[in-house]
Each structure stands twice: as structure tokens, then as C-alpha cells.
Short mmCIF file of C-alpha atoms in Angstrom, two decimals:
data_model
loop_
_atom_site.label_atom_id
_atom_site.label_comp_id
_atom_site.label_asym_id
_atom_site.label_seq_id
_atom_site.Cartn_x
_atom_site.Cartn_y
_atom_site.Cartn_z
CA MET D 1 43.34 -11.55 25.09
CA GLY D 2 46.92 -11.04 26.20
CA MET D 3 49.98 -13.19 25.56
CA ALA D 4 49.96 -16.87 26.47
CA ILE D 5 51.95 -17.08 29.73
CA ASP D 6 50.95 -20.50 31.06
CA GLY D 7 53.37 -21.31 33.87
CA LEU D 8 56.45 -23.05 32.50
CA ILE D 9 57.92 -23.13 35.99
CA SER D 10 54.86 -23.15 38.22
CA GLY D 11 52.83 -25.50 36.05
CA LEU D 12 49.79 -23.24 36.55
CA GLN D 13 47.26 -22.79 33.69
CA THR D 14 47.83 -19.06 33.98
CA THR D 15 45.78 -18.05 30.90
CA ASP D 16 42.69 -19.92 32.17
CA LEU D 17 43.20 -18.48 35.63
CA ILE D 18 43.40 -14.90 34.32
CA ASN D 19 40.34 -15.47 32.07
CA SER D 20 38.36 -16.67 35.08
CA LEU D 21 39.43 -13.66 37.11
CA MET D 22 38.54 -11.35 34.20
CA GLN D 23 35.05 -12.85 33.93
CA ALA D 24 34.44 -11.85 37.54
CA GLU D 25 35.95 -8.41 36.95
CA ALA D 26 33.68 -7.92 33.87
CA ILE D 27 30.39 -8.65 35.66
CA PRO D 28 29.47 -4.92 36.00
CA GLN D 29 30.13 -4.40 32.27
CA THR D 30 28.12 -7.51 31.39
CA LEU D 31 25.19 -6.13 33.39
CA LEU D 32 25.47 -2.87 31.44
CA LYS D 33 25.50 -4.79 28.13
CA ASN D 34 22.38 -6.71 29.18
CA LYS D 35 20.67 -3.40 29.92
CA VAL D 36 21.62 -2.12 26.46
CA THR D 37 20.19 -5.26 24.85
CA ASP D 38 16.92 -4.86 26.76
CA SER D 39 16.72 -1.16 25.93
CA THR D 40 17.50 -1.76 22.25
CA ASN D 41 14.72 -4.36 22.03
CA PHE D 42 12.35 -1.93 23.75
CA ILE D 43 13.30 0.90 21.36
CA SER D 44 12.74 -1.36 18.31
CA ALA D 45 9.31 -2.40 19.58
CA MET D 46 8.37 1.21 20.38
CA GLN D 47 9.54 2.39 16.94
CA ALA D 48 7.40 -0.29 15.29
CA LEU D 49 4.44 0.82 17.42
CA ASN D 50 5.10 4.46 16.58
CA SER D 51 5.10 3.70 12.84
CA LYS D 52 1.75 1.92 13.13
CA VAL D 53 0.22 4.73 15.21
CA ALA D 54 1.56 7.46 12.89
CA ALA D 55 0.09 5.66 9.87
CA LEU D 56 -3.24 5.42 11.74
CA ALA D 57 -3.09 9.15 12.51
CA ASP D 58 -2.75 9.93 8.80
CA SER D 59 -5.46 7.55 7.56
CA ALA D 60 -7.93 8.51 10.33
CA ALA D 61 -7.39 12.24 9.67
CA LYS D 62 -8.22 11.72 5.98
CA LEU D 63 -11.36 9.76 6.85
CA ALA D 64 -12.44 12.51 9.27
CA LYS D 65 -12.49 15.12 6.51
CA PRO D 66 -15.71 15.66 4.51
CA ALA D 67 -14.15 13.93 1.51
CA GLY D 68 -13.48 10.84 3.65
CA THR D 69 -17.12 9.75 3.73
CA ASP D 70 -18.42 11.82 0.80
CA LEU D 71 -18.02 8.86 -1.53
CA HIS D 72 -20.05 8.24 -4.67
CA THR D 73 -20.07 5.96 -7.69
CA ALA D 74 -20.53 7.26 -11.21
CA SER D 75 -21.63 5.07 -14.13
CA THR D 76 -22.79 5.63 -17.71
CA SER D 77 -24.93 3.78 -20.22
CA SER D 78 -22.20 3.90 -22.89
CA THR D 79 -18.93 2.00 -23.28
CA THR D 80 -17.37 5.10 -24.87
CA VAL D 81 -18.08 7.34 -21.88
CA THR D 82 -16.57 6.85 -18.42
CA ALA D 83 -17.24 8.87 -15.29
CA THR D 84 -15.54 9.28 -11.91
CA ALA D 85 -17.22 10.81 -8.86
CA GLY D 86 -15.15 12.78 -6.34
CA THR D 87 -15.66 15.20 -3.48
CA GLY D 88 -18.82 17.29 -3.80
CA ALA D 89 -20.62 14.88 -6.12
CA VAL D 90 -24.40 14.92 -5.90
CA ASP D 91 -26.52 11.83 -6.46
CA GLY D 92 -28.75 11.87 -9.53
CA THR D 93 -28.94 11.17 -13.28
CA ILE D 94 -28.54 13.27 -16.41
CA ASP D 95 -28.66 12.60 -20.18
CA PHE D 96 -26.39 14.09 -22.84
CA THR D 97 -25.06 13.46 -26.34
CA VAL D 98 -21.38 13.47 -27.31
CA ASP D 99 -21.29 15.84 -30.30
CA ARG D 100 -17.57 15.74 -31.06
CA LEU D 101 -14.16 14.90 -29.62
CA ALA D 102 -11.31 17.32 -28.95
CA GLN D 103 -8.67 17.53 -31.67
CA SER D 104 -5.23 19.00 -32.13
CA GLN D 105 -4.40 20.91 -35.33
CA VAL D 106 -2.29 19.19 -37.99
CA THR D 107 -0.90 21.18 -40.94
CA VAL D 108 1.53 19.85 -43.59
CA THR D 109 3.69 21.78 -46.03
CA GLY D 110 4.05 20.91 -49.69
CA PRO D 111 6.96 18.66 -50.80
CA LEU D 112 10.31 20.44 -50.28
CA THR D 113 14.00 19.68 -50.63
CA GLU D 114 14.86 22.53 -48.25
CA TRP D 115 13.21 25.55 -46.66
CA PRO D 116 12.51 28.08 -49.45
CA ASP D 117 13.58 31.20 -47.54
CA GLN D 118 16.95 32.57 -46.43
CA PRO D 119 17.29 33.00 -43.57
CA PRO D 120 14.87 30.15 -42.73
CA THR D 121 12.46 32.13 -40.52
CA LEU D 122 8.90 31.17 -39.51
CA THR D 123 6.36 32.91 -37.32
CA PHE D 124 3.50 31.15 -35.50
CA VAL D 125 0.38 33.08 -34.52
CA ALA D 126 -1.63 31.40 -31.73
CA ALA D 127 -5.41 31.46 -31.45
CA ASP D 128 -5.15 34.31 -28.91
CA GLY D 129 -3.05 36.40 -31.32
CA THR D 130 0.34 35.97 -29.65
CA THR D 131 3.26 35.43 -32.01
CA LYS D 132 6.43 33.35 -31.86
CA GLN D 133 9.24 33.92 -34.38
CA ILE D 134 11.70 31.07 -35.07
CA THR D 135 14.89 31.06 -37.14
CA ALA D 136 16.54 27.71 -37.94
CA ALA D 137 20.30 27.05 -38.04
CA SER D 138 20.09 26.24 -41.77
CA SER D 139 17.54 25.68 -44.53
CA SER D 140 17.71 21.92 -43.93
CA LEU D 141 14.23 20.71 -43.05
CA ALA D 142 15.74 18.71 -40.18
CA ASP D 143 17.16 21.95 -38.73
CA VAL D 144 13.85 23.75 -39.28
CA ALA D 145 11.98 20.96 -37.46
CA ALA D 146 14.51 21.02 -34.60
CA ALA D 147 14.17 24.79 -34.22
CA ILE D 148 10.36 24.54 -34.04
CA ASN D 149 10.48 21.72 -31.48
CA GLN D 150 12.85 23.67 -29.24
CA ALA D 151 10.98 26.97 -29.46
CA GLY D 152 8.13 26.24 -27.04
CA ALA D 153 5.58 27.65 -29.43
CA GLY D 154 2.97 24.98 -28.68
CA VAL D 155 3.74 23.36 -32.04
CA SER D 156 5.71 20.19 -32.79
CA ALA D 157 7.33 19.49 -36.16
CA THR D 158 8.07 16.18 -37.88
CA ARG D 159 9.96 15.72 -41.17
CA VAL D 160 8.14 13.15 -43.35
CA ALA D 161 9.63 11.61 -46.52
CA ALA D 162 7.62 12.57 -49.65
CA GLY D 163 9.34 10.73 -52.53
CA LEU D 164 11.85 12.08 -55.06
CA ASP D 165 11.83 15.28 -57.09
CA PRO D 166 11.00 14.16 -60.69
CA ALA D 167 13.28 16.80 -62.18
CA THR D 168 16.40 16.43 -59.99
CA GLY D 169 15.96 13.07 -58.26
CA GLN D 170 16.52 14.76 -54.88
CA GLN D 171 14.73 13.45 -51.78
CA LEU D 172 11.59 15.44 -50.98
CA TYR D 173 10.12 15.97 -47.50
CA ARG D 174 7.00 17.47 -46.01
CA LEU D 175 7.03 19.22 -42.65
CA GLN D 176 4.10 18.15 -40.47
CA LEU D 177 3.17 20.81 -37.91
CA SER D 178 0.97 19.73 -34.99
CA SER D 179 -0.36 21.63 -32.01
CA THR D 180 1.00 20.06 -28.83
CA LYS D 181 -2.41 20.29 -27.13
CA THR D 182 -5.98 19.62 -28.18
CA GLY D 183 -8.75 22.20 -28.16
CA ALA D 184 -9.68 25.30 -30.12
CA ALA D 185 -7.30 27.42 -28.05
CA ALA D 186 -4.36 25.34 -29.40
CA ALA D 187 -5.04 26.42 -33.04
CA PHE D 188 -2.23 28.23 -34.81
CA THR D 189 -1.38 29.85 -38.15
CA ALA D 190 2.10 29.29 -39.58
CA TYR D 191 3.80 31.94 -41.73
CA ARG D 192 7.00 32.10 -43.71
CA GLY D 193 8.62 35.34 -42.59
CA THR D 194 9.22 37.42 -39.49
CA ALA D 195 6.73 38.64 -36.90
CA ALA D 196 7.15 42.10 -38.46
CA ASP D 197 6.24 40.67 -41.85
CA VAL D 198 3.12 39.14 -40.32
CA ALA D 199 2.17 42.47 -38.76
CA ALA D 200 2.72 44.21 -42.10
CA GLY D 201 0.69 41.62 -43.97
CA THR D 202 3.66 40.63 -46.18
CA ALA D 203 4.36 37.18 -44.64
CA THR D 204 3.29 34.07 -46.57
CA ASN D 205 0.73 31.76 -44.95
CA ILE D 206 2.17 28.25 -45.31
CA LEU D 207 -1.26 26.97 -46.36
CA SER D 208 -1.03 29.16 -49.50
CA ASP D 209 2.06 27.24 -50.68
CA ALA D 210 1.56 24.57 -53.36
CA GLY D 211 0.82 21.12 -51.95
CA SER D 212 0.24 22.29 -48.38
CA SER D 213 -2.87 21.30 -46.45
CA GLN D 214 -4.58 21.55 -43.10
CA VAL D 215 -5.13 17.88 -42.27
CA ARG D 216 -7.02 18.45 -39.06
CA GLN D 217 -8.52 21.48 -37.41
CA ALA D 218 -8.10 22.19 -33.69
CA GLN D 219 -11.40 21.88 -31.87
CA ASP D 220 -12.92 21.46 -28.43
CA ALA D 221 -14.85 18.39 -27.39
CA GLN D 222 -18.56 19.11 -26.97
CA LEU D 223 -21.48 17.57 -25.09
CA THR D 224 -25.12 18.64 -25.32
CA LEU D 225 -27.29 18.26 -22.23
CA TRP D 226 -31.00 17.59 -22.77
CA ALA D 227 -30.40 17.39 -26.55
CA GLY D 228 -33.46 17.91 -28.71
CA THR D 229 -35.35 19.94 -26.12
CA GLY D 230 -35.82 23.64 -25.55
CA ALA D 231 -33.41 23.36 -22.61
CA ALA D 232 -30.54 22.00 -24.75
CA GLN D 233 -27.21 23.27 -23.45
CA THR D 234 -23.71 22.68 -24.82
CA VAL D 235 -20.62 22.06 -22.68
CA THR D 236 -17.13 22.25 -24.21
CA SER D 237 -13.69 21.10 -23.11
CA ALA D 238 -10.22 21.51 -24.60
CA THR D 239 -9.63 17.82 -23.85
CA ASN D 240 -11.87 14.76 -23.97
CA SER D 241 -12.40 15.09 -20.23
CA PHE D 242 -15.17 17.26 -18.75
CA ALA D 243 -14.96 18.37 -15.13
CA ASP D 244 -18.05 20.60 -15.03
CA VAL D 245 -20.98 18.55 -16.36
CA LEU D 246 -22.00 17.78 -12.77
CA PRO D 247 -20.37 18.96 -9.52
CA GLY D 248 -17.59 16.63 -8.39
CA VAL D 249 -17.90 14.37 -11.44
CA THR D 250 -15.35 13.94 -14.23
CA VAL D 251 -16.62 12.59 -17.56
CA SER D 252 -14.24 11.23 -20.22
CA VAL D 253 -15.35 10.48 -23.80
CA THR D 254 -13.69 8.39 -26.51
CA ALA D 255 -16.22 8.64 -29.38
CA ALA D 256 -18.90 10.97 -30.68
CA SER D 257 -22.48 9.70 -30.77
CA THR D 258 -25.93 11.12 -31.39
CA SER D 259 -27.48 8.52 -29.07
CA PRO D 260 -28.16 9.92 -25.59
CA VAL D 261 -25.87 8.74 -22.80
CA THR D 262 -27.22 8.48 -19.25
CA LEU D 263 -24.87 9.43 -16.40
CA THR D 264 -25.85 8.11 -12.96
CA VAL D 265 -24.26 9.24 -9.66
CA ALA D 266 -25.09 7.36 -6.45
CA ARG D 267 -23.82 7.23 -2.87
CA ASP D 268 -21.08 4.58 -2.58
CA ASP D 269 -22.20 2.70 0.52
CA LYS D 270 -19.75 -0.12 -0.17
CA SER D 271 -16.72 2.18 -0.12
CA ILE D 272 -17.98 4.06 2.95
CA SER D 273 -18.41 0.73 4.75
CA ALA D 274 -14.92 -0.36 3.66
CA ALA D 275 -13.45 2.90 4.99
CA ALA D 276 -15.12 2.45 8.39
CA GLY D 277 -14.02 -1.20 8.48
CA SER D 278 -10.43 -0.24 7.63
CA LEU D 279 -10.39 2.22 10.52
CA ALA D 280 -11.59 -0.45 12.95
CA THR D 281 -9.04 -2.94 11.60
CA ALA D 282 -6.17 -0.46 11.86
CA VAL D 283 -7.00 0.33 15.50
CA ASN D 284 -7.38 -3.36 16.30
CA ASP D 285 -4.01 -4.18 14.73
CA ILE D 286 -2.34 -1.72 17.08
CA LEU D 287 -4.19 -3.03 20.14
CA THR D 288 -3.21 -6.58 19.16
CA TYR D 289 0.45 -5.59 18.75
CA ILE D 290 0.45 -3.92 22.18
CA GLY D 291 -1.20 -6.99 23.71
CA GLN D 292 1.44 -9.30 22.23
CA LYS D 293 4.28 -7.15 23.57
CA GLN D 294 2.65 -6.87 27.03
CA ALA D 295 2.12 -10.63 27.36
CA VAL D 296 3.99 -12.38 30.21
CA SER D 297 5.55 -15.78 29.47
CA THR D 298 6.49 -18.59 31.87
CA SER D 299 9.20 -21.22 31.61
CA THR D 300 10.92 -23.80 33.81
CA ASP D 301 14.51 -23.44 34.98
CA ALA D 302 17.09 -26.18 35.43
CA ALA D 303 15.98 -26.72 39.02
CA GLY D 304 12.37 -27.20 37.96
CA GLY D 305 11.22 -23.82 39.21
CA THR D 306 8.86 -21.53 37.29
CA VAL D 307 10.43 -18.48 35.65
CA VAL D 308 8.13 -15.60 34.77
CA THR D 309 9.36 -13.30 31.98
CA GLY D 310 7.68 -9.99 31.22
CA GLY D 311 7.03 -8.80 27.69
CA VAL D 312 8.89 -5.84 26.22
CA PHE D 313 5.89 -3.56 27.01
CA THR D 314 4.96 -5.16 30.35
CA GLY D 315 4.43 -2.45 32.94
CA GLU D 316 5.10 0.35 30.43
CA SER D 317 2.68 3.14 31.39
CA SER D 318 3.10 5.18 28.19
CA VAL D 319 1.96 2.21 26.10
CA ARG D 320 -0.98 1.50 28.42
CA ASP D 321 -2.01 5.14 28.05
CA VAL D 322 -1.94 4.96 24.23
CA ASN D 323 -3.94 1.73 24.31
CA GLN D 324 -6.63 3.25 26.56
CA LYS D 325 -6.94 6.48 24.56
CA LEU D 326 -7.42 4.56 21.29
CA VAL D 327 -10.08 2.36 22.90
CA ASP D 328 -11.88 5.41 24.30
CA ALA D 329 -11.73 7.13 20.88
CA VAL D 330 -13.49 4.17 19.28
CA ILE D 331 -16.13 3.26 21.86
CA ALA D 332 -17.14 6.64 23.34
CA PRO D 333 -20.76 7.57 22.41
CA ILE D 334 -21.50 10.07 19.63
CA GLY D 335 -24.33 12.37 20.65
CA GLY D 336 -25.42 9.81 23.22
CA VAL D 337 -25.42 6.95 20.67
CA SER D 338 -23.03 4.02 21.03
CA PRO D 339 -20.77 3.30 18.03
CA SER D 340 -22.04 -0.30 18.21
CA THR D 341 -25.25 1.09 16.68
CA TYR D 342 -23.16 1.61 13.55
CA GLY D 343 -21.40 -1.76 13.74
CA ILE D 344 -18.24 -0.60 15.54
CA SER D 345 -17.75 -2.25 18.92
CA ILE D 346 -15.16 -3.74 21.26
CA THR D 347 -15.17 -7.30 22.64
CA ARG D 348 -14.51 -8.46 26.20
CA ASP D 349 -10.99 -9.37 25.08
CA GLY D 350 -10.37 -5.78 23.98
CA ALA D 351 -10.60 -6.37 20.23
CA VAL D 352 -12.24 -3.75 18.00
CA THR D 353 -14.71 -5.33 15.57
CA PHE D 354 -16.74 -4.08 12.61
CA ASP D 355 -20.09 -5.56 11.56
CA GLN D 356 -20.86 -4.81 7.89
CA ASP D 357 -24.50 -5.87 8.18
CA VAL D 358 -25.21 -3.58 11.14
CA PHE D 359 -23.44 -0.75 9.32
CA ALA D 360 -25.47 -1.33 6.15
CA THR D 361 -28.73 -1.31 8.10
CA ALA D 362 -27.79 1.96 9.80
CA MET D 363 -26.79 3.51 6.45
CA ALA D 364 -30.11 2.58 4.94
CA ALA D 365 -31.96 4.16 7.87
CA ASP D 366 -29.97 7.40 8.26
CA PRO D 367 -26.89 7.74 6.03
CA ASP D 368 -26.02 11.27 7.17
CA ALA D 369 -25.97 10.23 10.84
CA VAL D 370 -23.73 7.26 10.06
CA LYS D 371 -21.32 9.33 7.97
CA THR D 372 -21.14 11.92 10.75
CA ALA D 373 -20.48 9.18 13.32
CA VAL D 374 -17.68 7.66 11.22
CA ALA D 375 -16.08 11.09 10.75
CA THR D 376 -16.35 11.80 14.49
CA ILE D 377 -14.75 8.47 15.48
CA ALA D 378 -12.04 8.96 12.86
CA GLN D 379 -11.22 12.43 14.21
CA ARG D 380 -11.02 11.15 17.79
CA VAL D 381 -8.75 8.30 16.68
CA ALA D 382 -6.61 10.73 14.66
CA ASP D 383 -6.24 13.02 17.69
CA ALA D 384 -5.29 10.15 20.01
CA ALA D 385 -2.84 8.71 17.47
CA THR D 386 -1.25 12.12 16.83
CA ASP D 387 -0.85 12.77 20.56
CA ALA D 388 1.10 9.51 20.75
CA SER D 389 3.16 9.63 17.55
CA ASP D 390 3.90 13.31 16.84
CA THR D 391 7.61 13.62 16.05
CA TYR D 392 8.21 16.38 18.61
CA THR D 393 5.50 16.05 21.27
CA GLY D 394 4.16 12.49 20.93
CA SER D 395 4.29 10.37 24.07
CA ILE D 396 5.77 7.40 22.20
CA SER D 397 8.28 9.58 20.34
CA LEU D 398 9.46 11.19 23.59
CA LYS D 399 9.77 7.78 25.26
CA ILE D 400 11.91 6.53 22.36
CA LYS D 401 14.18 9.59 22.54
CA GLY D 402 14.58 9.15 26.30
CA GLU D 403 15.48 5.48 25.93
CA GLN D 404 17.94 6.25 23.11
CA SER D 405 19.65 8.75 25.42
CA THR D 406 19.86 6.05 28.11
CA VAL D 407 21.44 3.60 25.65
CA LYS D 408 24.03 6.20 24.65
CA SER D 409 24.96 6.72 28.31
CA LEU D 410 25.19 2.95 28.89
CA ASN D 411 27.38 2.49 25.82
CA ASP D 412 29.69 5.25 27.07
CA GLN D 413 30.00 3.37 30.39
CA ILE D 414 30.66 0.10 28.55
CA THR D 415 33.43 1.79 26.55
CA ASP D 416 34.98 3.08 29.81
CA TRP D 417 34.89 -0.46 31.18
CA ASP D 418 36.74 -1.73 28.09
CA GLY D 419 39.73 0.41 29.09
CA ARG D 420 39.55 -0.52 32.76
CA LEU D 421 39.33 -4.24 31.97
CA ALA D 422 42.22 -4.04 29.51
CA ASP D 423 44.34 -2.38 32.20
CA ARG D 424 43.32 -5.03 34.73
CA ARG D 425 44.22 -7.89 32.36
CA ALA D 426 47.61 -6.30 31.68
CA THR D 427 48.24 -6.04 35.44
CA LEU D 428 47.32 -9.69 36.02
CA GLU D 429 49.49 -10.86 33.13
CA LYS D 430 52.43 -8.84 34.46
CA THR D 431 51.87 -10.17 37.99
CA TYR D 432 51.85 -13.81 36.88
CA ALA D 433 54.81 -13.26 34.56
CA ASN D 434 56.80 -11.84 37.52
CA LEU D 435 55.74 -14.84 39.59
CA GLU D 436 57.23 -17.19 37.01
CA VAL D 437 60.50 -15.20 37.02
CA GLN D 438 60.72 -15.38 40.81
CA LEU D 439 59.93 -19.09 40.81
CA GLN D 440 62.66 -19.62 38.21
CA GLN D 441 65.14 -17.78 40.41
CA LEU D 442 64.13 -19.87 43.42
CA GLN D 443 64.43 -23.02 41.36
CA SER D 444 67.93 -22.01 40.24
CA GLN D 445 68.93 -21.36 43.86
CA SER D 446 67.46 -24.71 44.87
CA SER D 447 69.43 -26.49 42.16
CA TRP D 448 72.64 -24.72 43.25
CA LEU D 449 72.12 -25.61 46.89
CA THR D 450 71.35 -29.19 45.97
CA GLY D 451 74.60 -29.29 43.99
CA GLN D 452 76.57 -27.81 46.87
CA LEU D 453 75.12 -30.24 49.35
CA SER D 454 75.82 -33.23 47.13
CA SER D 455 79.44 -32.14 46.76
CA LEU D 456 80.06 -32.12 50.53
CA PRO D 457 82.09 -35.14 51.76
CA SER D 458 79.90 -37.71 53.32
CA ALA D 459 80.43 -38.44 57.01
CA SER D 460 82.92 -41.34 57.49
CA ALA D 461 81.99 -44.19 59.60
CA SER D 462 83.60 -44.08 63.04
#
């Protein structure tokens, strides 16, 4: 907005007049701004669609893999044993006993006021024979513990108060040494002395010191399959979790027991049905979104006429193409069999539906055929969704990039118009300002002439 130059001489509402003229001048820019608004709304809607389709591409691709429908449940007859079935699990049952749990090693020194050796050097020998030599900053047990904890020897150290020395009244401590992992392979032997001393047999085993003790021995957890029979077979694990009792099944134990535990693995029809239903729902959500954005609305204008307004996707061929390819991916036959046989169908209104009862009946009759059908549909959906949403080649992605380029060009034109309109306003303001100056000059001349005429002698009567 320029300076206020309402006509002091002319009496014209110059500012309003210039604003009216500028509105007319700005019509081309206003049309460009309307185009940008429409394009921005279209881009937002397409980006939302692209996000939905990309998410569908990911979920459908996972369902299409063997693991997507190779779903099983695993249960046990004991509250102290849990089991989880994953890819490759085989249905069936097996009995076993839990002989023992996995343990870490815990060794404690005798009561000490400080480390007995100078320099304070220890050497740890692991179960596989490897050695780790550690030297602490001082003979303080806190420094010895810190050195052990920082050494990465697979052993942690804790200083524990152990009363007062009866002779001196000094505070006594024990050093608790624990393997950082469970299992027999985590066992260690602690020596006072260097690795060379250990090799020479001159180092002192900490357990030979007065008051020291091995509180707990490192051991593997152990199960026995078919216990009490000639086929009895033990299975061990460094942790309380077993991954190799049955293919694809992980068993975790929390207590030992001589009572047999029964592990049962079964096909998880409920989860397979849920996966198929989720696929149908995800496709339907996208079709519904497209339908909403394609919908045409009507309204009445001030004159009573009907105004038809298209949706943001109305007439958009790239969106129609995505819609059709997703529909085809869902409803096309598999080996000559309609997906509706498995409970997946499309209504007259174009909605994808899933019937759990039909699916369950088909699973009961031929589970392998149903799982194959679900994987096939999922792969077709994944392919269609990827073709649409791929970052570099997807039809929706390319459409968005093209429209963003258009918006950039429009905004550049709008910016150019800002300069042109500013120049035009300045010209108008200057023109009307000059008009006022000229009118003032004319008014001054008029006043002078009026004064001159009034000063002339009036004609005398004859």
C-alpha cells in the first residue's frame, strides 16, 4: 500500500480509486495464486495417498514371503516353560524334562583391607584357555574392582563390605567376581600374578587364599528329551533359552523340574486369517480414500443455480490407474480359482471385503492352497503398490514431482507479478499526485483571476 494521497484539491477518494484499479491489474496474479492453491491441495492429497500405498507395499511384501503365512502357535504344559514358534516351525508335540538352569560363575575373595600384592596384578584364564592380565592403579580394592570392570575380560567385580579387622579396626572388604554371561563357556579362574606367572605355575589361585570361595559354578542349562527311555537325549544352552529343541521354536525355562513338560506346536489359523483380513482392509482403506477424493459435490450459487465442484482426484488418470491395478491384484483368479473362495471379494460399490467364516472353512479343507492364495494375492498387491509408490519410478511419486515443479514455476510467476504490480501502483500514485498539483495550480490561477476581476471598476450608469 502506498502513501495516502486522497485528493485535497480534487476531493477524489484517490486511495480507494487506486486500490480498485490495482484489483483489476492483479487479476492475472490472483488466477496464478488460485492455481497454486489447487495444486498444493492436490499435492497434499497425493502425498497422503502415496504414504498409504507405500505402507501397503511393505506390509503386502512381508505377507507374500514364506514367513508371512508360515504362522504357528507354541504352548507348554508348564508355567515355568514358555515357547515361541517362528518361521520353519513344524506342527507336533514333544516331551522333555528341565534338568538345570544356566548359571554365571560367582567367586569371592577372603576379607581384605587392600590387595595383597604390589603391583596389584591379576590374571583371568577363561574356559577356553585364553588369558587376560590386569594391573590396577593402586592396591585399593575400589581401584582393583574398577580395573577389572574396564578390562573386558568377561568378569565383573563388586567390592562388598565385610566388617572390621579385629586386630586393627580397619574396614574389611571382599571382592565378588562374577562372569558377565551365563553358561559353562563363561567360567574363569582368577590368579594373583601375571600371565607369565600363570604359565610358569607360580601364580596364586585366588580360591587358595584364606576365606575365599566359589559361590556359584558356571553351567549350561540342560533339557532331556524322552527322559527315562533308551532314546533319552540332552540339549544344552549357555542361556535359559533353547533355539534348537524343535525347528523354528524357541523354548525359555525359568525353573528346573523332573516332571515332564509337553511342548505343542500347531498351525496358527487365527493369525493367518488376521493377516489376510489386514491385507483386505489396507487395500479397502486406499480405495475408500481415492473414492472420497474423486467424489463430485454440488451446491447452489447466489442466483439459485447448481454449481458442480470436482474432487481433488476427479479426472486424475494416474489415480484411476492405481485404483484399478489394486482391484485387479485382489480379485484376479489364482490358478483358475476366485479369491472369493477364500473369503476375499469385492462388492458392487468397489469395496474389498473379507469373510472370516469362509476363510476358516477353506483353511480347514486345504490349508496349503489357502496359504498359497494369500501369498499370491499379497505379492500382486505388493507389486501394484510398489509400481505406484516407488520413490524414483512410482506413478504417484512422479506425478507429485511434476506438480511440485509446476507450483515452483507458478510461484516464480507470482513473484514477478509482485514487482510489476508494485511498479504499477507507484505509477498510479505519482499520476494522481501530479493531478492534485496541477489542480492546485489551476485553483490558484482561478483565485487570482477572480481577484483581478473583482478589482476592476464597475461600469457606471449612463
